[in-house]
Coordinates of C-alpha atoms and ligand atoms in Angstrom, one line a residue:
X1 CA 41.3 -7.6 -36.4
X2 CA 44.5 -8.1 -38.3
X3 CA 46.8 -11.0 -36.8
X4 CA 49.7 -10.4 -35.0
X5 CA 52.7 -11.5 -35.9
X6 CA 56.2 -12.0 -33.5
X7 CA 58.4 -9.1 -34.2
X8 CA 61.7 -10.6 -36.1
X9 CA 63.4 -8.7 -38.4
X10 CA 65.3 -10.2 -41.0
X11 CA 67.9 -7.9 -41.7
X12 CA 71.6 -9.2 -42.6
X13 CA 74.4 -7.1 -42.8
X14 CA 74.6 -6.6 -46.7
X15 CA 71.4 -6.9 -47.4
X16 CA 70.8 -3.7 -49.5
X17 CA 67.5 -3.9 -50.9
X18 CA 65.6 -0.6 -51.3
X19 CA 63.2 0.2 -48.5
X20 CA 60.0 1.3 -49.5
X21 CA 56.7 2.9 -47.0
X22 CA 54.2 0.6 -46.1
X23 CA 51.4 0.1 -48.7
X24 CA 49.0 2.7 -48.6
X25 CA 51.0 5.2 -46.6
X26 CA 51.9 8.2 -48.3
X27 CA 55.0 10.8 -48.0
X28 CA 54.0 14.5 -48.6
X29 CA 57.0 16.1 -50.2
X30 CA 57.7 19.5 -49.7
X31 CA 56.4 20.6 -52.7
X32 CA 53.4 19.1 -51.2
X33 CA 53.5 20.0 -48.0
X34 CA 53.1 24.0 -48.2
X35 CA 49.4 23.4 -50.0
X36 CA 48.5 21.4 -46.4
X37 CA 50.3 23.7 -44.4
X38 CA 47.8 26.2 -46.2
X39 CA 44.8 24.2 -45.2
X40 CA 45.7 23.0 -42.0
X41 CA 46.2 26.8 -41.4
X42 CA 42.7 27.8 -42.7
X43 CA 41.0 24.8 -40.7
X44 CA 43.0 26.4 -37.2
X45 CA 41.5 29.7 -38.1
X46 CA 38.0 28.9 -38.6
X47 CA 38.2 26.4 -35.3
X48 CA 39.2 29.4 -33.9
X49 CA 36.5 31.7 -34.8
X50 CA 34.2 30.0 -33.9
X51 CA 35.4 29.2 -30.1
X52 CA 37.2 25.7 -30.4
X53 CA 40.3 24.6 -28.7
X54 CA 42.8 22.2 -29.8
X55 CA 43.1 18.9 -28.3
X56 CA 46.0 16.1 -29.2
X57 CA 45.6 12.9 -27.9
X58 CA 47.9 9.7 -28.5
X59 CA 48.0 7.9 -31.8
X60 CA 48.1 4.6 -29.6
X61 CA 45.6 3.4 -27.2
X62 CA 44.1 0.4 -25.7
X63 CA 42.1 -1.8 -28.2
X64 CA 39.5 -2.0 -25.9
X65 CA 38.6 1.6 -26.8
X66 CA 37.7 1.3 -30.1
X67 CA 35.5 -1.8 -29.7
X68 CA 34.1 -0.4 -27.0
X69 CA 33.3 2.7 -29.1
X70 CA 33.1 1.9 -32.8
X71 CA 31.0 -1.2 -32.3
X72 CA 32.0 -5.3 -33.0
X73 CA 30.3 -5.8 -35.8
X74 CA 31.7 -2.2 -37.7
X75 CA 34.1 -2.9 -41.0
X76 CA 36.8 -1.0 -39.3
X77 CA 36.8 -3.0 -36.4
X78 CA 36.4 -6.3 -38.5
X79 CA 38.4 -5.9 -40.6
X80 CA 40.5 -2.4 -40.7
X81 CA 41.8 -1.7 -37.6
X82 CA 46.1 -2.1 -36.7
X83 CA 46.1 -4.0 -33.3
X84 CA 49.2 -5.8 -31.7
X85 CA 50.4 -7.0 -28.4
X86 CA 52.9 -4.5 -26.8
X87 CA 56.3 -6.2 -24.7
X88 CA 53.2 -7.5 -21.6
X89 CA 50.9 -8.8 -23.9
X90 CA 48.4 -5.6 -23.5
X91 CA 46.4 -5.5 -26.9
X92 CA 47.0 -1.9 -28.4
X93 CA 45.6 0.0 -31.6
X94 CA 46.7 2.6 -34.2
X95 CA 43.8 5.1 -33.7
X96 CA 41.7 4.6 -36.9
X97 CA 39.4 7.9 -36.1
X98 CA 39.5 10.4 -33.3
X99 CA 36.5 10.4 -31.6
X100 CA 36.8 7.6 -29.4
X101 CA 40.5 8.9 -28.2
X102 CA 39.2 12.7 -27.7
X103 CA 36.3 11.3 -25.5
X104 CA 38.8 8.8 -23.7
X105 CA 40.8 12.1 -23.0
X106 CA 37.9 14.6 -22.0
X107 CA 36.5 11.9 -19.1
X108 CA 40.1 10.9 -17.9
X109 CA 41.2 14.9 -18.0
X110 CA 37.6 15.5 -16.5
X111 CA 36.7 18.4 -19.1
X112 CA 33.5 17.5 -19.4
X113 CA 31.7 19.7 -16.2
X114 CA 31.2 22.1 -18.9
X115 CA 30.5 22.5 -22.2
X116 CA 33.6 22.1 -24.8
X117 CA 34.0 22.9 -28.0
X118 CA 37.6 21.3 -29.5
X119 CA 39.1 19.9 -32.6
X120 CA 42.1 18.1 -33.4
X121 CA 44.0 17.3 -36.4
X122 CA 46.5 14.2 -37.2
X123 CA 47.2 11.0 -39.0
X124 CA 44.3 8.1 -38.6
X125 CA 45.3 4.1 -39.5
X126 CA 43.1 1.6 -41.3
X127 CA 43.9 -1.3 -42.8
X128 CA 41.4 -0.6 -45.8
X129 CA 42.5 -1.7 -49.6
X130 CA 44.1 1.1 -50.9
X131 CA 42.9 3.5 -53.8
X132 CA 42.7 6.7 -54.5
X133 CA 41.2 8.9 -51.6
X134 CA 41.6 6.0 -49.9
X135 CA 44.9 5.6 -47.7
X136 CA 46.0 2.9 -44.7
X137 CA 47.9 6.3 -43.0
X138 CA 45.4 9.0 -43.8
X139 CA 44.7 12.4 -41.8
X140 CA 41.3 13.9 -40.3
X141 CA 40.4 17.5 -39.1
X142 CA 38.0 16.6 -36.5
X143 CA 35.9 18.7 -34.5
X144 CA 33.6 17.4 -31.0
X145 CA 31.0 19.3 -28.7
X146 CA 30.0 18.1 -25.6
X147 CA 27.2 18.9 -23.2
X148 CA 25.4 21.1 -26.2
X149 CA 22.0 19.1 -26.3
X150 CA 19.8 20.8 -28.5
X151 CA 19.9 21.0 -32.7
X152 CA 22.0 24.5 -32.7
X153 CA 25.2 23.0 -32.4
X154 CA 24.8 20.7 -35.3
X155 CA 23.8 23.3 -37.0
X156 CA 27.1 25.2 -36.0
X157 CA 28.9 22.4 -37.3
X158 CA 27.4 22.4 -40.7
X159 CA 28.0 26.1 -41.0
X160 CA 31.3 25.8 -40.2
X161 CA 31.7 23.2 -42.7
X162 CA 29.7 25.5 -45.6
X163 CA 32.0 28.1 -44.7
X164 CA 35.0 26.4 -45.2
X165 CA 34.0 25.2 -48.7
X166 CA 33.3 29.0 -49.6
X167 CA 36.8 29.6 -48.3
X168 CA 38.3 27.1 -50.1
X169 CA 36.3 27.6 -53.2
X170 CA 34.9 24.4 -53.5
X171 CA 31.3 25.0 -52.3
X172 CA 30.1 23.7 -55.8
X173 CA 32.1 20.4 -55.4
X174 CA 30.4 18.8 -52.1
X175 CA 26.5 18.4 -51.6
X176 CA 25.0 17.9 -47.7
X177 CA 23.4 14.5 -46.8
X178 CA 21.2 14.4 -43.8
X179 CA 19.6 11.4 -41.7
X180 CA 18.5 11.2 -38.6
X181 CA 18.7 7.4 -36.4
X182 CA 16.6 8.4 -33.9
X183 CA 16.9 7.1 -30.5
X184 CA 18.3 3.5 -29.5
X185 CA 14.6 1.6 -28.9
X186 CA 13.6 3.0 -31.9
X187 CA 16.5 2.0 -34.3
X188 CA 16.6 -1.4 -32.7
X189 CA 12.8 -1.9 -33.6
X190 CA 13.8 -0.2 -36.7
X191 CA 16.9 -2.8 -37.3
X192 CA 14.4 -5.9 -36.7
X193 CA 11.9 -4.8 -39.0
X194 CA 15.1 -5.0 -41.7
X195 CA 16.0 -7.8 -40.6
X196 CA 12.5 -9.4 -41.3
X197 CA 12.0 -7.9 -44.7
X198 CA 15.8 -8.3 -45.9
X199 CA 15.2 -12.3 -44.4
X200 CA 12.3 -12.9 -47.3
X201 CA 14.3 -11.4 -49.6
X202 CA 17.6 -13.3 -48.5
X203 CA 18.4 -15.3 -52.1
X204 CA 18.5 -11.9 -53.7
X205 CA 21.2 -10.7 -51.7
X206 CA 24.7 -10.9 -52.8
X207 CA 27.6 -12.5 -50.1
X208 CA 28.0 -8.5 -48.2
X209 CA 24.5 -8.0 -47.7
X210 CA 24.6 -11.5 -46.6
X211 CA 27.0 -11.1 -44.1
X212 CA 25.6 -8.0 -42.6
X213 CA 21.8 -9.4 -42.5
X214 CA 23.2 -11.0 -39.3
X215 CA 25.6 -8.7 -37.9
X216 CA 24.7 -5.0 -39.3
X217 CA 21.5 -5.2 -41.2
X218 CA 21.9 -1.2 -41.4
X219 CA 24.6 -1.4 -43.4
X220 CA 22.4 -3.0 -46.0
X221 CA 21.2 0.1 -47.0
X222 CA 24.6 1.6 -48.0
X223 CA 25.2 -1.3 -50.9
X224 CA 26.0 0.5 -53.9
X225 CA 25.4 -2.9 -55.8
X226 CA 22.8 -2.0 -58.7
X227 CA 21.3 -5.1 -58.4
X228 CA 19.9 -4.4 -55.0
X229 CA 18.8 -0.8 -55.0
X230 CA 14.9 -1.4 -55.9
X231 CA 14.8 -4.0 -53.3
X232 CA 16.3 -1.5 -50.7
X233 CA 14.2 1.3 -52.0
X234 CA 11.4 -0.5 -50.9
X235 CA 12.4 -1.4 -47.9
X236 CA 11.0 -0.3 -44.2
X237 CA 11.7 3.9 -44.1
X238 CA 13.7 4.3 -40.9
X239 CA 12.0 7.6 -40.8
X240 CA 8.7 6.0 -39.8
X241 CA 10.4 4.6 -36.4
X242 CA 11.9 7.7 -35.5
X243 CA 10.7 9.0 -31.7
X244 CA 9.1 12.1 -31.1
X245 CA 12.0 14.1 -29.7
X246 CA 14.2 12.5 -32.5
X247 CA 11.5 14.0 -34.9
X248 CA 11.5 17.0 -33.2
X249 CA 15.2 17.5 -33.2
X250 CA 15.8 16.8 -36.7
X251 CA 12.7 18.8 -38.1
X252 CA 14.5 21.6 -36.0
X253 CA 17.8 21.3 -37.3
X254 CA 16.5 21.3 -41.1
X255 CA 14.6 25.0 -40.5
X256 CA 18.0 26.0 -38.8
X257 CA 19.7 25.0 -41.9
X258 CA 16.9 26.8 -44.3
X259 CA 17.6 30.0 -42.4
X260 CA 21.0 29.7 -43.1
X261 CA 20.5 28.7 -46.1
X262 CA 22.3 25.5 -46.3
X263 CA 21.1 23.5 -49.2
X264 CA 21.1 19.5 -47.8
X265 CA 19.3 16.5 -49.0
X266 CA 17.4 14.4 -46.5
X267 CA 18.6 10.8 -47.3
X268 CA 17.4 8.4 -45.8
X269 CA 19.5 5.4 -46.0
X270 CA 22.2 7.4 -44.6
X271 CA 23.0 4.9 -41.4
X272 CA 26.8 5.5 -41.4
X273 CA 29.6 3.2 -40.5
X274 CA 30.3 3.5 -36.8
X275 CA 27.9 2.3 -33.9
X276 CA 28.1 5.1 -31.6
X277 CA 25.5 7.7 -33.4
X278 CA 22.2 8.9 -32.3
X279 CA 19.7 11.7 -33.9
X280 CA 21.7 13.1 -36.5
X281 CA 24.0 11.9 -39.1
X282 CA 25.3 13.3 -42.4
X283 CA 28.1 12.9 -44.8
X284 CA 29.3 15.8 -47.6
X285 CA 29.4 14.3 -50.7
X286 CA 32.2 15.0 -53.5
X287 CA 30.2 15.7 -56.9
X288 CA 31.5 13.0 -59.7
X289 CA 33.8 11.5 -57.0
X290 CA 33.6 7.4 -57.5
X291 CA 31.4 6.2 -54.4
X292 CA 33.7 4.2 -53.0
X293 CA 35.8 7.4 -51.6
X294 CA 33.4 10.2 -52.0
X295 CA 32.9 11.5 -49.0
X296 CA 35.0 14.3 -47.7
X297 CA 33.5 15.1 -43.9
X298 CA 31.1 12.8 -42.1
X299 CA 29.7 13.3 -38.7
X300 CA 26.9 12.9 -36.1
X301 CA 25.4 13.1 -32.7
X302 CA 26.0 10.9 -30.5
X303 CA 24.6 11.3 -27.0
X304 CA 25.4 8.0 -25.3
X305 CA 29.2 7.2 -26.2
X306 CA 30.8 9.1 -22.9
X307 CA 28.1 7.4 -20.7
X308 CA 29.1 4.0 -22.8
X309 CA 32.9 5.0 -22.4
X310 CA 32.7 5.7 -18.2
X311 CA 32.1 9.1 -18.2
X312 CA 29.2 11.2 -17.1
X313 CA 25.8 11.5 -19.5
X314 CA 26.9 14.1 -22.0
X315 CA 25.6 15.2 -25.2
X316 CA 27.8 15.2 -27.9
X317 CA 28.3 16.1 -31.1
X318 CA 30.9 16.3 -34.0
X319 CA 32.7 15.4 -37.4
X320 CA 35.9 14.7 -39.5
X321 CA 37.3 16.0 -42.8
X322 CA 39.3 13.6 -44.3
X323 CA 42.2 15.7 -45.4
X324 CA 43.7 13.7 -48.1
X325 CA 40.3 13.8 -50.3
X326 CA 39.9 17.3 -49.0
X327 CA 43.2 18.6 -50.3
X328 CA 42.7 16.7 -53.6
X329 CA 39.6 18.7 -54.1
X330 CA 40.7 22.5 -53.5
X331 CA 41.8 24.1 -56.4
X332 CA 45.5 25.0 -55.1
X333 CA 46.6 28.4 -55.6
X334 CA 49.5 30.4 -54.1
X335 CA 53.0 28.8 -54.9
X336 CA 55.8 27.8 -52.0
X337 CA 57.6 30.7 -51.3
X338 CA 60.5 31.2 -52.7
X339 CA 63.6 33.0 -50.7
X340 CA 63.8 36.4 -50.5
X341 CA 67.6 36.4 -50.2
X342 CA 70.3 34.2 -50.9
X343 CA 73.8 34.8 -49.1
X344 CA 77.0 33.8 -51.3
X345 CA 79.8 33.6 -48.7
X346 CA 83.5 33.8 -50.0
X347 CA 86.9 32.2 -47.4
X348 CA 86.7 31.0 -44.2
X349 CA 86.7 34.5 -42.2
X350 CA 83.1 35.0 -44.3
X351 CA 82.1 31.5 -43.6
X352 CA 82.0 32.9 -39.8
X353 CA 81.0 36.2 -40.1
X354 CA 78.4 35.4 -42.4
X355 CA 76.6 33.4 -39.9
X356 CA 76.5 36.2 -37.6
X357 CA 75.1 38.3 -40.3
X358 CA 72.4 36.1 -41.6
X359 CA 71.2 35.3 -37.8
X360 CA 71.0 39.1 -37.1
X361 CA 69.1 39.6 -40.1
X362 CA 66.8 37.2 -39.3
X363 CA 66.5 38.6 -35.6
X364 CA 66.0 42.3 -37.4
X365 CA 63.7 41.1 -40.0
X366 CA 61.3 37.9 -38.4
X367 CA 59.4 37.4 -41.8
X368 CA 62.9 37.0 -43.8
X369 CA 63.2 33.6 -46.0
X370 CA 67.1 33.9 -45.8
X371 CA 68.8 30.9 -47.6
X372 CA 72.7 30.3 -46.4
X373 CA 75.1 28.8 -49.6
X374 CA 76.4 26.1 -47.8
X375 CA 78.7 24.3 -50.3
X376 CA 80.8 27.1 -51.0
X377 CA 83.5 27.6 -54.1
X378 CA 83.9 29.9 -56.2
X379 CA 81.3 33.2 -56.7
X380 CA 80.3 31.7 -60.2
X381 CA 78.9 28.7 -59.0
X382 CA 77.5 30.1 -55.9
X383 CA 75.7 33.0 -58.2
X384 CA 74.5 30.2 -60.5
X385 CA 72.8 28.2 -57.2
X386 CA 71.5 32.1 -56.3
X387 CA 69.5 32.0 -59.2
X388 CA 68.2 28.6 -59.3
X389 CA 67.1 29.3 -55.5
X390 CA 64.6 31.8 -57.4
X391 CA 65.5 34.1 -54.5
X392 CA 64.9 38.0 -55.4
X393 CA 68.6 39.2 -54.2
X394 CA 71.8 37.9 -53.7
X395 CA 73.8 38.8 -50.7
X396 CA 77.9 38.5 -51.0
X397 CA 80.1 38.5 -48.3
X398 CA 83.5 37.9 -49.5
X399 CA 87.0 38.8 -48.4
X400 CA 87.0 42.6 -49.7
X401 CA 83.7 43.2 -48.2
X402 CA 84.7 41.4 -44.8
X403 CA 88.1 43.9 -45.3
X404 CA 86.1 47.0 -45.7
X405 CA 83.0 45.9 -43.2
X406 CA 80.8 46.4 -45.5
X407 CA 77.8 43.7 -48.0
X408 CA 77.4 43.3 -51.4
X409 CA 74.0 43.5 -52.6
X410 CA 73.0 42.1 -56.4
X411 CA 69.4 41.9 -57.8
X412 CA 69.0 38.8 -59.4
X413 CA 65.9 39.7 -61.2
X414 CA 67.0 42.9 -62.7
X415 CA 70.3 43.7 -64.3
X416 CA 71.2 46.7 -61.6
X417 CA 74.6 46.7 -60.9
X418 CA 75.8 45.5 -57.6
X419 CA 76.0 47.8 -54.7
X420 CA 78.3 48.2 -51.3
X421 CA 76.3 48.7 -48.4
X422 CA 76.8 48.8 -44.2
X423 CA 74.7 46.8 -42.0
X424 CA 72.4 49.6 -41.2
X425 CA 71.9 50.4 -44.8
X426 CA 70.9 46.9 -45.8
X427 CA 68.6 46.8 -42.9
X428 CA 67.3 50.0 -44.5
X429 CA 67.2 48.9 -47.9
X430 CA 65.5 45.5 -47.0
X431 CA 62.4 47.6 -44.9
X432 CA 61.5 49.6 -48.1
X433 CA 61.9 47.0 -50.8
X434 CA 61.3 43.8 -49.8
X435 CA 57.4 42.8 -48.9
X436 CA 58.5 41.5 -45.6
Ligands
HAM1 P1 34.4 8.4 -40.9 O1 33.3 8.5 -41.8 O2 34.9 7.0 -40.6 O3 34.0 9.1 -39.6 O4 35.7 9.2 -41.4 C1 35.6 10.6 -41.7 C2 36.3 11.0 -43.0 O5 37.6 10.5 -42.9 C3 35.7 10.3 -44.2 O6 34.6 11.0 -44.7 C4 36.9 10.4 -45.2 O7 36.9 11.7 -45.8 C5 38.1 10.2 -44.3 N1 38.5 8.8 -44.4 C6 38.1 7.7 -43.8 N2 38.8 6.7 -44.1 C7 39.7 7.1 -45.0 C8 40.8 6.4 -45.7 N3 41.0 5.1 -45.6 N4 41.6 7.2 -46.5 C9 41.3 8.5 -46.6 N5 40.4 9.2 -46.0 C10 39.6 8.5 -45.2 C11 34.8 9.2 -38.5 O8 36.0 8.9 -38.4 C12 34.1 9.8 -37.3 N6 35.0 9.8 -36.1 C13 33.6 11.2 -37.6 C14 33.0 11.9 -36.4 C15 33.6 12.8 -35.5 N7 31.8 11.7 -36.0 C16 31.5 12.4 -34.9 N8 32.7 13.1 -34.6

């Protein structure tokens, strides 16, 4: 946990120094911004196809949640997560995933009677050294099931997550790792067989491995260190642990998968980060990507974490997409939208009346991009801004058009001469010609 510190600020008047974000947490400009709006829309969609419903829950809750959930001995609560004391000394956390806060929500809402399907999209905190891919503010797109008990809904999961790499073109980029941790008894025997074999072999282990022999001997198996991967390739198989349903379950899910025709890769040192899984795990892989940031969606069952949290025995399931690596990867097409119209207003008596006019355009025409000049002057500079706004046509309102109740209208892409036109005939004019 990171220390807390007491809250002083040393500002002095005069003190001008230049402000800048916190270290690892990003702005998205709006140049940006319209490529995750695209995404973000895309993600609602499919969510909604196939029959989940959004859930927000707060950025902030107790501490106690996420140990309770994620599990002591986890890097992110070790290490990574944001905790401080609020004004009565209650211990409080940035959020640095969702499921633990969606679960908190579904017992204390009681939603969990029935089966539920939701997602939920927003910005996650931990306190992890930054690199590319990998942010102290980053966002997930994260989905949860509950009361769904059999393999199918996993298997929902991963389609929805195929499909969504077809929509975004990337389906060649990402590759589908599989595990399964079987049940509790059996991953604890599992974990003390590691702990026997990775004990002989304890002067070959580097400080990490060191560390998690005692307090996550799982982990072990995700060292990327070269030095240790024969000594973990030979090590205990947690495959030969797993219990029968647990066999049963995850030999199910991979012939759901080959009749969908999923292409996966049954690894199985896949353990994941997080204590709360069961069963199934699995983690889509960026091709070529560094392995310290290469995975773009991870995700799991895990059966026992609303018990564990409170609530009622439920089966669960779900995943998260992290966002920023996902938005990095898509190959971005479609540009922001320029306006369709820019309005050039001439005196005062304009000023006012063109503000009527652009809000009754925009009430007559709801998919308008309408873009007010707003600094005035004289029509030269106000064309020149017109232009540079990319906007197809220039609308004028000046003092002989406000004297003769009429708009001038001037194509800014073609050289057509500027025309005269009534309210109803712009309306007109805009319906045919502009792809509104
Ligand atoms: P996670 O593996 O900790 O799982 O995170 C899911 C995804 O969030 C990662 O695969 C990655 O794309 C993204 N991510 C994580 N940390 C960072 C970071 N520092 N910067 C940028 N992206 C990051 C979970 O969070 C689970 N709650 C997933 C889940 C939902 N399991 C069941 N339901």
């Amino acid at each position: 946990m990171l220390k807390s510190h007491s809250i002083s600020v040393p500002f002095q008047q005069g003190d001008y120094s230049m402000l800048q974000a916190v270290r690892g947490m990003q702005d998205i400009l709006p140049s940006q911004a319209h490529h995750w709006q695209q995404v973000e829309n895309q993600l609602q969609q499919l969510a909604k196809r196939y029959a989940y419903q959004e859930i927000r829950f707060p950025i902030l809750e107790k501490t106690d949640l996420f140990h309770r959930s994620m599990g002591e001995m986890t890097d992110i609560i070790e290490k990574e997560i944001y905790s401080f004391p609020d004004s009565k000394g209650q211990m409080l956390s940035l959020r640095p995933e969702g499921t633990a806060g969606c679960v908190r929500a579904a017992i204390e809402q009681g939603l969990l009677g029935k089966p539920q399907r939701l997602w939920y999209l927003g910005p996650m905190f931990r306190h992890e050294r930054p690199q590319k891919g990998r942010y102290r503010q980053f966002h997930q797109f994260g989905i949860e099931a509950f009361g769904m008990k059999g393999p199918y809904i996993e298997a929902e999961h991963l389609l929805i997550l195929y499909r969504l790499w077809e929509i975004l073109g990337i389906q060649d980029q990402v590759s589908l790792e599989l595990n399964s941790l079987g049940e509790t008894s059996s991953l604890s025997q599992y974990r003390a067989q590691l702990v026997d074999y990775f004990t002989r072999y304890q002067a070959d282990l580097d400080v990490d491995s060191k560390r998690r022999l005692q307090k996550n001997p799982l982990r072990i198996l995700d060292s990327k260190n070269p030095q240790l991967q024969d000594l973990i390739n030979a090590a205990p198989k947690l495959s030969s642990h797993l219990d029968s349903e647990s066999y049963q379950h995850f030999q199910d899910l991979q012939d759901l998968l080959k009749t969908a025709n999923i292409p996966f890769t049954w690894n199985q040192r896949l353990v994941r980060g997080l204590d709360y899984y069961n069963k199934t795990v699995f983690e889509w892989i960026i091709q070529g990507e560094s392995v310290a940031q290469n995975t773009v969606c991870a995700g799991g069952r895990y059966d026992h974490l609303v018990a564990q949290l409170g609530g009622p025995h439920t089966p669960a399931a779900g995943f998260a997409i992290g966002l920023e690596r996902l938005i990095q990867l898509k190959a971005i097409t479609g540009e922001h939208k320029n306006p369709d119209i820019y309005l050039i207003l001439g005196d005062q008596v304009a000023t006012t009346q063109g503000l009527a006019l652009a809000e009754n355009l925009r009430t007559a025409l709801p998919n308008l991009n309408l873009e007010v000049d707003c600094l005035g002057g004289r029509f030269t500079a106000q064309f020149k801004r017109a232009d540079k706004s990319c906007a197809r046509l220039a609308l004028i309102l000046g003092p002989d058009e406000v004297q003769s109740n009429t708009i001038g209208l001037k194509s800014l892409r073609t050289s057509d001469q500027q025309k005269s036109l009534t309210y109803s005939e712009l309306i007109a004019y805009l319906q045919q010609t502009l792809p509104l």
